[in-house]
Amino acid sequence: MCLGLPMTIVETDGLTALCEYGNELRHVSVMLLTNVTLGAKVLVHIDSAVRLLDDKEASLISEALNGLDASLNGQDYDRFFTDLIDREPELPEHLR
């Protein structure tokens, strides 16, 4: 399984970018994107930025990753999934 990280661009030369997630800095390719700017949130898979994220989506992904980490460490994880509490699961439109 491959997880994408929501990272923030802190430096870029147009082809690569230095991105930050938490305390981690990583050089990633941004060749799949257009209009890469400092401070932009990107979804990174295997050291390649695959798409831009808005702040809300980046936050939701970060919270889900934090919740996964908490559950793997035997900690309470409900607070990381507040957007899912008291909501029935829904299939994506293409699966209905």
PDB file of N, CA and C in Angstrom:
ATOM      1  N   MET A   1       0.850  -1.175   0.000  1.00  0.00           N
ATOM      2  CA  MET A   1       0.000   0.000   0.000  1.00  0.00           C
ATOM      3  C   MET A   1       0.896   1.238   0.000  1.00  0.00           C
ATOM      4  N   CYS A   2       0.494   2.213  -0.736  1.00  0.00           N
ATOM      5  CA  CYS A   2       1.238   3.472  -0.829  1.00  0.00           C
ATOM      6  C   CYS A   2       0.380   4.586  -0.239  1.00  0.00           C
ATOM      7  N   LEU A   3       0.943   5.327   0.680  1.00  0.00           N
ATOM      8  CA  LEU A   3       0.246   6.461   1.269  1.00  0.00           C
ATOM      9  C   LEU A   3       0.812   7.753   0.707  1.00  0.00           C
ATOM     10  N   GLY A   4      -0.072   8.695   0.428  1.00  0.00           N
ATOM     11  CA  GLY A   4       0.365  10.017  -0.004  1.00  0.00           C
ATOM     12  C   GLY A   4       0.448  10.933   1.194  1.00  0.00           C
ATOM     13  N   LEU A   5       1.474  11.760   1.227  1.00  0.00           N
ATOM     14  CA  LEU A   5       1.638  12.727   2.299  1.00  0.00           C
ATOM     15  C   LEU A   5       1.277  14.121   1.811  1.00  0.00           C
ATOM     16  N   PRO A   6       0.514  14.861   2.600  1.00  0.00           N
ATOM     17  CA  PRO A   6       0.246  16.256   2.255  1.00  0.00           C
ATOM     18  C   PRO A   6       1.428  17.107   2.712  1.00  0.00           C
ATOM     19  N   MET A   7       2.176  17.613   1.771  1.00  0.00           N
ATOM     20  CA  MET A   7       3.379  18.364   2.103  1.00  0.00           C
ATOM     21  C   MET A   7       3.247  19.808   1.626  1.00  0.00           C
ATOM     22  N   THR A   8       4.023  20.680   2.237  1.00  0.00           N
ATOM     23  CA  THR A   8       4.032  22.093   1.894  1.00  0.00           C
ATOM     24  C   THR A   8       5.348  22.437   1.207  1.00  0.00           C
ATOM     25  N   ILE A   9       5.266  23.124   0.091  1.00  0.00           N
ATOM     26  CA  ILE A   9       6.462  23.517  -0.653  1.00  0.00           C
ATOM     27  C   ILE A   9       7.132  24.695   0.048  1.00  0.00           C
ATOM     28  N   VAL A  10       8.422  24.507   0.393  1.00  0.00           N
ATOM     29  CA  VAL A  10       9.176  25.584   1.043  1.00  0.00           C
ATOM     30  C   VAL A  10      10.244  26.180   0.125  1.00  0.00           C
ATOM     31  N   GLU A  11      10.651  25.438  -0.908  1.00  0.00           N
ATOM     32  CA  GLU A  11      11.581  25.932  -1.935  1.00  0.00           C
ATOM     33  C   GLU A  11      11.258  25.204  -3.225  1.00  0.00           C
ATOM     34  N   THR A  12      11.467  25.864  -4.346  1.00  0.00           N
ATOM     35  CA  THR A  12      11.291  25.178  -5.624  1.00  0.00           C
ATOM     36  C   THR A  12      12.123  25.847  -6.710  1.00  0.00           C
ATOM     37  N   ASP A  13      12.550  25.028  -7.658  1.00  0.00           N
ATOM     38  CA  ASP A  13      13.228  25.545  -8.843  1.00  0.00           C
ATOM     39  C   ASP A  13      12.376  25.297 -10.087  1.00  0.00           C
ATOM     40  N   GLY A  14      11.143  24.836  -9.882  1.00  0.00           N
ATOM     41  CA  GLY A  14      10.236  24.561 -10.990  1.00  0.00           C
ATOM     42  C   GLY A  14      10.210  23.105 -11.413  1.00  0.00           C
ATOM     43  N   LEU A  15      11.298  22.381 -11.172  1.00  0.00           N
ATOM     44  CA  LEU A  15      11.358  20.949 -11.489  1.00  0.00           C
ATOM     45  C   LEU A  15      11.320  20.088 -10.234  1.00  0.00           C
ATOM     46  N   THR A  16      11.956  20.586  -9.185  1.00  0.00           N
ATOM     47  CA  THR A  16      11.942  19.900  -7.899  1.00  0.00           C
ATOM     48  C   THR A  16      11.529  20.900  -6.826  1.00  0.00           C
ATOM     49  N   ALA A  17      11.196  20.365  -5.664  1.00  0.00           N
ATOM     50  CA  ALA A  17      10.831  21.243  -4.553  1.00  0.00           C
ATOM     51  C   ALA A  17      11.281  20.614  -3.257  1.00  0.00           C
ATOM     52  N   LEU A  18      11.641  21.454  -2.326  1.00  0.00           N
ATOM     53  CA  LEU A  18      11.878  21.022  -0.965  1.00  0.00           C
ATOM     54  C   LEU A  18      10.539  21.166  -0.258  1.00  0.00           C
ATOM     55  N   CYS A  19      10.028  20.047   0.245  1.00  0.00           N
ATOM     56  CA  CYS A  19       8.706  20.038   0.860  1.00  0.00           C
ATOM     57  C   CYS A  19       8.806  19.614   2.312  1.00  0.00           C
ATOM     58  N   GLU A  20       7.837  20.071   3.103  1.00  0.00           N
ATOM     59  CA  GLU A  20       7.829  19.811   4.534  1.00  0.00           C
ATOM     60  C   GLU A  20       6.533  19.132   4.944  1.00  0.00           C
ATOM     61  N   TYR A  21       6.660  18.131   5.805  1.00  0.00           N
ATOM     62  CA  TYR A  21       5.510  17.511   6.467  1.00  0.00           C
ATOM     63  C   TYR A  21       5.933  17.239   7.901  1.00  0.00           C
ATOM     64  N   GLY A  22       5.309  17.920   8.842  1.00  0.00           N
ATOM     65  CA  GLY A  22       5.742  17.790  10.232  1.00  0.00           C
ATOM     66  C   GLY A  22       7.164  18.293  10.370  1.00  0.00           C
ATOM     67  N   ASN A  23       8.035  17.440  10.907  1.00  0.00           N
ATOM     68  CA  ASN A  23       9.447  17.796  11.070  1.00  0.00           C
ATOM     69  C   ASN A  23      10.314  17.250   9.944  1.00  0.00           C
ATOM     70  N   GLU A  24       9.690  16.683   8.919  1.00  0.00           N
ATOM     71  CA  GLU A  24      10.434  16.067   7.820  1.00  0.00           C
ATOM     72  C   GLU A  24      10.523  17.005   6.625  1.00  0.00           C
ATOM     73  N   LEU A  25      11.725  17.094   6.059  1.00  0.00           N
ATOM     74  CA  LEU A  25      11.949  17.816   4.808  1.00  0.00           C
ATOM     75  C   LEU A  25      12.339  16.791   3.758  1.00  0.00           C
ATOM     76  N   ARG A  26      11.806  16.949   2.547  1.00  0.00           N
ATOM     77  CA  ARG A  26      12.084  15.984   1.488  1.00  0.00           C
ATOM     78  C   ARG A  26      12.133  16.712   0.147  1.00  0.00           C
ATOM     79  N   HIS A  27      13.099  16.334  -0.685  1.00  0.00           N
ATOM     80  CA  HIS A  27      13.155  16.837  -2.057  1.00  0.00           C
ATOM     81  C   HIS A  27      12.249  15.963  -2.915  1.00  0.00           C
ATOM     82  N   VAL A  28      11.334  16.589  -3.643  1.00  0.00           N
ATOM     83  CA  VAL A  28      10.392  15.846  -4.478  1.00  0.00           C
ATOM     84  C   VAL A  28      10.342  16.459  -5.877  1.00  0.00           C
ATOM     85  N   SER A  29       9.937  15.648  -6.825  1.00  0.00           N
ATOM     86  CA  SER A  29       9.722  16.129  -8.183  1.00  0.00           C
ATOM     87  C   SER A  29       8.372  16.837  -8.242  1.00  0.00           C
ATOM     88  N   VAL A  30       8.326  17.968  -8.947  1.00  0.00           N
ATOM     89  CA  VAL A  30       7.055  18.676  -9.169  1.00  0.00           C
ATOM     90  C   VAL A  30       6.754  18.760 -10.671  1.00  0.00           C
ATOM     91  N   MET A  31       7.366  17.861 -11.436  1.00  0.00           N
ATOM     92  CA  MET A  31       7.219  17.896 -12.893  1.00  0.00           C
ATOM     93  C   MET A  31       5.805  17.555 -13.365  1.00  0.00           C
ATOM     94  N   LEU A  32       4.978  16.948 -12.512  1.00  0.00           N
ATOM     95  CA  LEU A  32       3.598  16.632 -12.892  1.00  0.00           C
ATOM     96  C   LEU A  32       2.644  17.806 -12.661  1.00  0.00           C
ATOM     97  N   LEU A  33       3.141  18.884 -12.068  1.00  0.00           N
ATOM     98  CA  LEU A  33       2.288  20.016 -11.696  1.00  0.00           C
ATOM     99  C   LEU A  33       2.608  21.252 -12.517  1.00  0.00           C
ATOM    100  N   THR A  34       1.632  22.133 -12.584  1.00  0.00           N
ATOM    101  CA  THR A  34       1.855  23.458 -13.159  1.00  0.00           C
ATOM    102  C   THR A  34       1.582  24.499 -12.083  1.00  0.00           C
ATOM    103  N   ASN A  35       2.141  25.669 -12.230  1.00  0.00           N
ATOM    104  CA  ASN A  35       1.919  26.773 -11.289  1.00  0.00           C
ATOM    105  C   ASN A  35       2.287  26.414  -9.855  1.00  0.00           C
ATOM    106  N   VAL A  36       3.469  25.857  -9.678  1.00  0.00           N
ATOM    107  CA  VAL A  36       3.952  25.501  -8.342  1.00  0.00           C
ATOM    108  C   VAL A  36       4.444  26.759  -7.643  1.00  0.00           C
ATOM    109  N   THR A  37       3.916  27.022  -6.452  1.00  0.00           N
ATOM    110  CA  THR A  37       4.293  28.217  -5.708  1.00  0.00           C
ATOM    111  C   THR A  37       4.710  27.853  -4.293  1.00  0.00           C
ATOM    112  N   LEU A  38       5.506  28.725  -3.700  1.00  0.00           N
ATOM    113  CA  LEU A  38       5.900  28.524  -2.307  1.00  0.00           C
ATOM    114  C   LEU A  38       4.660  28.537  -1.417  1.00  0.00           C
ATOM    115  N   GLY A  39       4.629  27.633  -0.464  1.00  0.00           N
ATOM    116  CA  GLY A  39       3.503  27.550   0.456  1.00  0.00           C
ATOM    117  C   GLY A  39       2.373  26.671  -0.039  1.00  0.00           C
ATOM    118  N   ALA A  40       2.430  26.243  -1.297  1.00  0.00           N
ATOM    119  CA  ALA A  40       1.373  25.383  -1.835  1.00  0.00           C
ATOM    120  C   ALA A  40       1.416  24.024  -1.149  1.00  0.00           C
ATOM    121  N   LYS A  41       0.241  23.452  -0.951  1.00  0.00           N
ATOM    122  CA  LYS A  41       0.118  22.101  -0.404  1.00  0.00           C
ATOM    123  C   LYS A  41       0.028  21.136  -1.583  1.00  0.00           C
ATOM    124  N   VAL A  42       0.807  20.041  -1.504  1.00  0.00           N
ATOM    125  CA  VAL A  42       0.817  19.045  -2.571  1.00  0.00           C
ATOM    126  C   VAL A  42       0.698  17.655  -1.959  1.00  0.00           C
ATOM    127  N   LEU A  43       0.130  16.737  -2.730  1.00  0.00           N
ATOM    128  CA  LEU A  43       0.055  15.341  -2.324  1.00  0.00           C
ATOM    129  C   LEU A  43       1.260  14.633  -2.921  1.00  0.00           C
ATOM    130  N   VAL A  44       2.105  14.039  -2.063  1.00  0.00           N
ATOM    131  CA  VAL A  44       3.360  13.436  -2.492  1.00  0.00           C
ATOM    132  C   VAL A  44       3.293  11.919  -2.356  1.00  0.00           C
ATOM    133  N   HIS A  45       3.558  11.241  -3.464  1.00  0.00           N
ATOM    134  CA  HIS A  45       3.673   9.782  -3.511  1.00  0.00           C
ATOM    135  C   HIS A  45       5.059   9.449  -4.042  1.00  0.00           C
ATOM    136  N   ILE A  46       5.806   8.661  -3.299  1.00  0.00           N
ATOM    137  CA  ILE A  46       7.125   8.176  -3.732  1.00  0.00           C
ATOM    138  C   ILE A  46       7.974   9.321  -4.311  1.00  0.00           C
ATOM    139  N   ASP A  47       8.088  10.379  -3.536  1.00  0.00           N
ATOM    140  CA  ASP A  47       8.921  11.539  -3.876  1.00  0.00           C
ATOM    141  C   ASP A  47       8.518  12.264  -5.157  1.00  0.00           C
ATOM    142  N   SER A  48       7.239  12.171  -5.520  1.00  0.00           N
ATOM    143  CA  SER A  48       6.695  12.961  -6.628  1.00  0.00           C
ATOM    144  C   SER A  48       5.411  13.630  -6.174  1.00  0.00           C
ATOM    145  N   ALA A  49       5.329  14.933  -6.375  1.00  0.00           N
ATOM    146  CA  ALA A  49       4.084  15.651  -6.099  1.00  0.00           C
ATOM    147  C   ALA A  49       3.117  15.335  -7.230  1.00  0.00           C
ATOM    148  N   VAL A  50       1.965  14.757  -6.893  1.00  0.00           N
ATOM    149  CA  VAL A  50       1.048  14.311  -7.943  1.00  0.00           C
ATOM    150  C   VAL A  50      -0.124  15.263  -8.168  1.00  0.00           C
ATOM    151  N   ARG A  51      -0.433  16.088  -7.153  1.00  0.00           N
ATOM    152  CA  ARG A  51      -1.483  17.087  -7.360  1.00  0.00           C
ATOM    153  C   ARG A  51      -1.464  18.110  -6.247  1.00  0.00           C
ATOM    154  N   LEU A  52      -2.056  19.265  -6.549  1.00  0.00           N
ATOM    155  CA  LEU A  52      -2.194  20.317  -5.553  1.00  0.00           C
ATOM    156  C   LEU A  52      -3.360  19.997  -4.626  1.00  0.00           C
ATOM    157  N   LEU A  53      -3.260  20.427  -3.376  1.00  0.00           N
ATOM    158  CA  LEU A  53      -4.321  20.250  -2.391  1.00  0.00           C
ATOM    159  C   LEU A  53      -4.745  21.613  -1.875  1.00  0.00           C
ATOM    160  N   ASP A  54      -6.032  21.738  -1.524  1.00  0.00           N
ATOM    161  CA  ASP A  54      -6.418  22.943  -0.807  1.00  0.00           C
ATOM    162  C   ASP A  54      -6.157  22.693   0.682  1.00  0.00           C
ATOM    163  N   ASP A  55      -6.217  23.745   1.487  1.00  0.00           N
ATOM    164  CA  ASP A  55      -5.879  23.631   2.908  1.00  0.00           C
ATOM    165  C   ASP A  55      -6.765  22.620   3.639  1.00  0.00           C
ATOM    166  N   LYS A  56      -8.052  22.596   3.324  1.00  0.00           N
ATOM    167  CA  LYS A  56      -8.976  21.685   4.008  1.00  0.00           C
ATOM    168  C   LYS A  56      -8.635  20.230   3.706  1.00  0.00           C
ATOM    169  N   GLU A  57      -8.412  19.918   2.441  1.00  0.00           N
ATOM    170  CA  GLU A  57      -8.095  18.536   2.083  1.00  0.00           C
ATOM    171  C   GLU A  57      -6.752  18.108   2.692  1.00  0.00           C
ATOM    172  N   ALA A  58      -5.762  18.982   2.678  1.00  0.00           N
ATOM    173  CA  ALA A  58      -4.472  18.666   3.289  1.00  0.00           C
ATOM    174  C   ALA A  58      -4.642  18.391   4.778  1.00  0.00           C
ATOM    175  N   SER A  59      -5.467  19.190   5.442  1.00  0.00           N
ATOM    176  CA  SER A  59      -5.724  18.997   6.870  1.00  0.00           C
ATOM    177  C   SER A  59      -6.423  17.667   7.140  1.00  0.00           C
ATOM    178  N   LEU A  60      -7.423  17.318   6.325  1.00  0.00           N
ATOM    179  CA  LEU A  60      -8.131  16.051   6.504  1.00  0.00           C
ATOM    180  C   LEU A  60      -7.196  14.856   6.325  1.00  0.00           C
ATOM    181  N   ILE A  61      -6.306  14.919   5.349  1.00  0.00           N
ATOM    182  CA  ILE A  61      -5.349  13.833   5.132  1.00  0.00           C
ATOM    183  C   ILE A  61      -4.394  13.732   6.315  1.00  0.00           C
ATOM    184  N   SER A  62      -3.911  14.862   6.793  1.00  0.00           N
ATOM    185  CA  SER A  62      -3.007  14.860   7.949  1.00  0.00           C
ATOM    186  C   SER A  62      -3.690  14.272   9.173  1.00  0.00           C
ATOM    187  N   GLU A  63      -4.940  14.667   9.400  1.00  0.00           N
ATOM    188  CA  GLU A  63      -5.686  14.134  10.547  1.00  0.00           C
ATOM    189  C   GLU A  63      -5.874  12.625  10.420  1.00  0.00           C
ATOM    190  N   ALA A  64      -6.178  12.141   9.223  1.00  0.00           N
ATOM    191  CA  ALA A  64      -6.344  10.697   9.016  1.00  0.00           C
ATOM    192  C   ALA A  64      -5.040   9.955   9.290  1.00  0.00           C
ATOM    193  N   LEU A  65      -3.912  10.506   8.849  1.00  0.00           N
ATOM    194  CA  LEU A  65      -2.622   9.874   9.113  1.00  0.00           C
ATOM    195  C   LEU A  65      -2.299   9.880  10.602  1.00  0.00           C
ATOM    196  N   ASN A  66      -2.623  10.980  11.289  1.00  0.00           N
ATOM    197  CA  ASN A  66      -2.426  11.041  12.731  1.00  0.00           C
ATOM    198  C   ASN A  66      -3.322  10.028  13.449  1.00  0.00           C
ATOM    199  N   GLY A  67      -4.552   9.875  12.957  1.00  0.00           N
ATOM    200  CA  GLY A  67      -5.466   8.894  13.538  1.00  0.00           C
ATOM    201  C   GLY A  67      -4.964   7.475  13.336  1.00  0.00           C
ATOM    202  N   LEU A  68      -4.422   7.183  12.174  1.00  0.00           N
ATOM    203  CA  LEU A  68      -3.851   5.873  11.905  1.00  0.00           C
ATOM    204  C   LEU A  68      -2.687   5.599  12.852  1.00  0.00           C
ATOM    205  N   ASP A  69      -1.826   6.573  13.026  1.00  0.00           N
ATOM    206  CA  ASP A  69      -0.697   6.430  13.943  1.00  0.00           C
ATOM    207  C   ASP A  69      -1.190   6.182  15.369  1.00  0.00           C
ATOM    208  N   ALA A  70      -2.195   6.934  15.801  1.00  0.00           N
ATOM    209  CA  ALA A  70      -2.742   6.757  17.150  1.00  0.00           C
ATOM    210  C   ALA A  70      -3.322   5.355  17.323  1.00  0.00           C
ATOM    211  N   SER A  71      -4.072   4.889  16.345  1.00  0.00           N
ATOM    212  CA  SER A  71      -4.685   3.565  16.472  1.00  0.00           C
ATOM    213  C   SER A  71      -3.623   2.469  16.496  1.00  0.00           C
ATOM    214  N   LEU A  72      -2.567   2.628  15.721  1.00  0.00           N
ATOM    215  CA  LEU A  72      -1.488   1.638  15.721  1.00  0.00           C
ATOM    216  C   LEU A  72      -0.731   1.610  17.039  1.00  0.00           C
ATOM    217  N   ASN A  73      -0.784   2.711  17.783  1.00  0.00           N
ATOM    218  CA  ASN A  73      -0.110   2.799  19.079  1.00  0.00           C
ATOM    219  C   ASN A  73      -1.064   2.592  20.249  1.00  0.00           C
ATOM    220  N   GLY A  74      -2.276   2.097  19.959  1.00  0.00           N
ATOM    221  CA  GLY A  74      -3.232   1.795  21.017  1.00  0.00           C
ATOM    222  C   GLY A  74      -3.845   3.007  21.690  1.00  0.00           C
ATOM    223  N   GLN A  75      -3.788   4.152  21.032  1.00  0.00           N
ATOM    224  CA  GLN A  75      -4.333   5.387  21.594  1.00  0.00           C
ATOM    225  C   GLN A  75      -5.712   5.661  21.003  1.00  0.00           C
ATOM    226  N   ASP A  76      -6.453   6.556  21.669  1.00  0.00           N
ATOM    227  CA  ASP A  76      -7.768   6.965  21.164  1.00  0.00           C
ATOM    228  C   ASP A  76      -7.574   7.721  19.847  1.00  0.00           C
ATOM    229  N   TYR A  77      -8.367   7.374  18.853  1.00  0.00           N
ATOM    230  CA  TYR A  77      -8.213   7.992  17.534  1.00  0.00           C
ATOM    231  C   TYR A  77      -9.472   8.706  17.050  1.00  0.00           C
ATOM    232  N   ASP A  78     -10.565   8.650  17.800  1.00  0.00           N
ATOM    233  CA  ASP A  78     -11.820   9.282  17.372  1.00  0.00           C
ATOM    234  C   ASP A  78     -11.664  10.764  17.056  1.00  0.00           C
ATOM    235  N   ARG A  79     -10.850  11.478  17.818  1.00  0.00           N
ATOM    236  CA  ARG A  79     -10.728  12.929  17.632  1.00  0.00           C
ATOM    237  C   ARG A  79     -10.120  13.292  16.282  1.00  0.00           C
ATOM    238  N   PHE A  80      -9.465  12.343  15.632  1.00  0.00           N
ATOM    239  CA  PHE A  80      -8.867  12.600  14.327  1.00  0.00           C
ATOM    240  C   PHE A  80      -9.857  12.414  13.174  1.00  0.00           C
ATOM    241  N   PHE A  81     -11.007  11.839  13.475  1.00  0.00           N
ATOM    242  CA  PHE A  81     -11.985  11.540  12.430  1.00  0.00           C
ATOM    243  C   PHE A  81     -13.338  12.197  12.714  1.00  0.00           C
ATOM    244  N   THR A  82     -13.305  13.428  13.191  1.00  0.00           N
ATOM    245  CA  THR A  82     -14.544  14.115  13.548  1.00  0.00           C
ATOM    246  C   THR A  82     -15.462  14.311  12.348  1.00  0.00           C
ATOM    247  N   ASP A  83     -14.903  14.345  11.153  1.00  0.00           N
ATOM    248  CA  ASP A  83     -15.732  14.513   9.956  1.00  0.00           C
ATOM    249  C   ASP A  83     -16.519  13.245   9.633  1.00  0.00           C
ATOM    250  N   LEU A  84     -16.183  12.115  10.256  1.00  0.00           N
ATOM    251  CA  LEU A  84     -16.858  10.848   9.972  1.00  0.00           C
ATOM    252  C   LEU A  84     -17.801  10.389  11.081  1.00  0.00           C
ATOM    253  N   ILE A  85     -17.674  10.969  12.264  1.00  0.00           N
ATOM    254  CA  ILE A  85     -18.518  10.560  13.387  1.00  0.00           C
ATOM    255  C   ILE A  85     -19.962  10.945  13.109  1.00  0.00           C
ATOM    256  N   ASP A  86     -20.873  10.035  13.456  1.00  0.00           N
ATOM    257  CA  ASP A  86     -22.314  10.239  13.268  1.00  0.00           C
ATOM    258  C   ASP A  86     -22.694  10.407  11.801  1.00  0.00           C
ATOM    259  N   ARG A  87     -21.975   9.733  10.922  1.00  0.00           N
ATOM    260  CA  ARG A  87     -22.278   9.796   9.505  1.00  0.00           C
ATOM    261  C   ARG A  87     -22.266   8.383   8.938  1.00  0.00           C
ATOM    262  N   GLU A  88     -23.266   8.064   8.159  1.00  0.00           N
ATOM    263  CA  GLU A  88     -23.319   6.760   7.508  1.00  0.00           C
ATOM    264  C   GLU A  88     -22.313   6.731   6.358  1.00  0.00           C
ATOM    265  N   PRO A  89     -21.627   5.592   6.185  1.00  0.00           N
ATOM    266  CA  PRO A  89     -20.712   5.492   5.043  1.00  0.00           C
ATOM    267  C   PRO A  89     -21.454   5.633   3.720  1.00  0.00           C
ATOM    268  N   GLU A  90     -20.814   6.264   2.750  1.00  0.00           N
ATOM    269  CA  GLU A  90     -21.406   6.439   1.431  1.00  0.00           C
ATOM    270  C   GLU A  90     -20.441   5.952   0.363  1.00  0.00           C
ATOM    271  N   LEU A  91     -20.973   5.234  -0.603  1.00  0.00           N
ATOM    272  CA  LEU A  91     -20.160   4.812  -1.738  1.00  0.00           C
ATOM    273  C   LEU A  91     -19.898   6.005  -2.653  1.00  0.00           C
ATOM    274  N   PRO A  92     -18.739   6.052  -3.277  1.00  0.00           N
ATOM    275  CA  PRO A  92     -18.506   7.089  -4.275  1.00  0.00           C
ATOM    276  C   PRO A  92     -19.523   6.925  -5.419  1.00  0.00           C
ATOM    277  N   GLU A  93     -19.807   8.026  -6.076  1.00  0.00           N
ATOM    278  CA  GLU A  93     -20.819   8.037  -7.145  1.00  0.00           C
ATOM    279  C   GLU A  93     -20.578   6.940  -8.184  1.00  0.00           C
ATOM    280  N   HIS A  94     -19.333   6.725  -8.570  1.00  0.00           N
ATOM    281  CA  HIS A  94     -19.041   5.752  -9.625  1.00  0.00           C
ATOM    282  C   HIS A  94     -19.253   4.300  -9.180  1.00  0.00           C
ATOM    283  N   LEU A  95     -19.440   4.053  -7.887  1.00  0.00           N
ATOM    284  CA  LEU A  95     -19.683   2.693  -7.382  1.00  0.00           C
ATOM    285  C   LEU A  95     -21.149   2.442  -7.035  1.00  0.00           C
ATOM    286  N   ARG A  96     -21.989   3.464  -7.157  1.00  0.00           N
ATOM    287  CA  ARG A  96     -23.394   3.297  -6.790  1.00  0.00           C
ATOM    288  C   ARG A  96     -24.160   2.584  -7.877  1.00  0.00           C
TER     289      ARG A  96
END
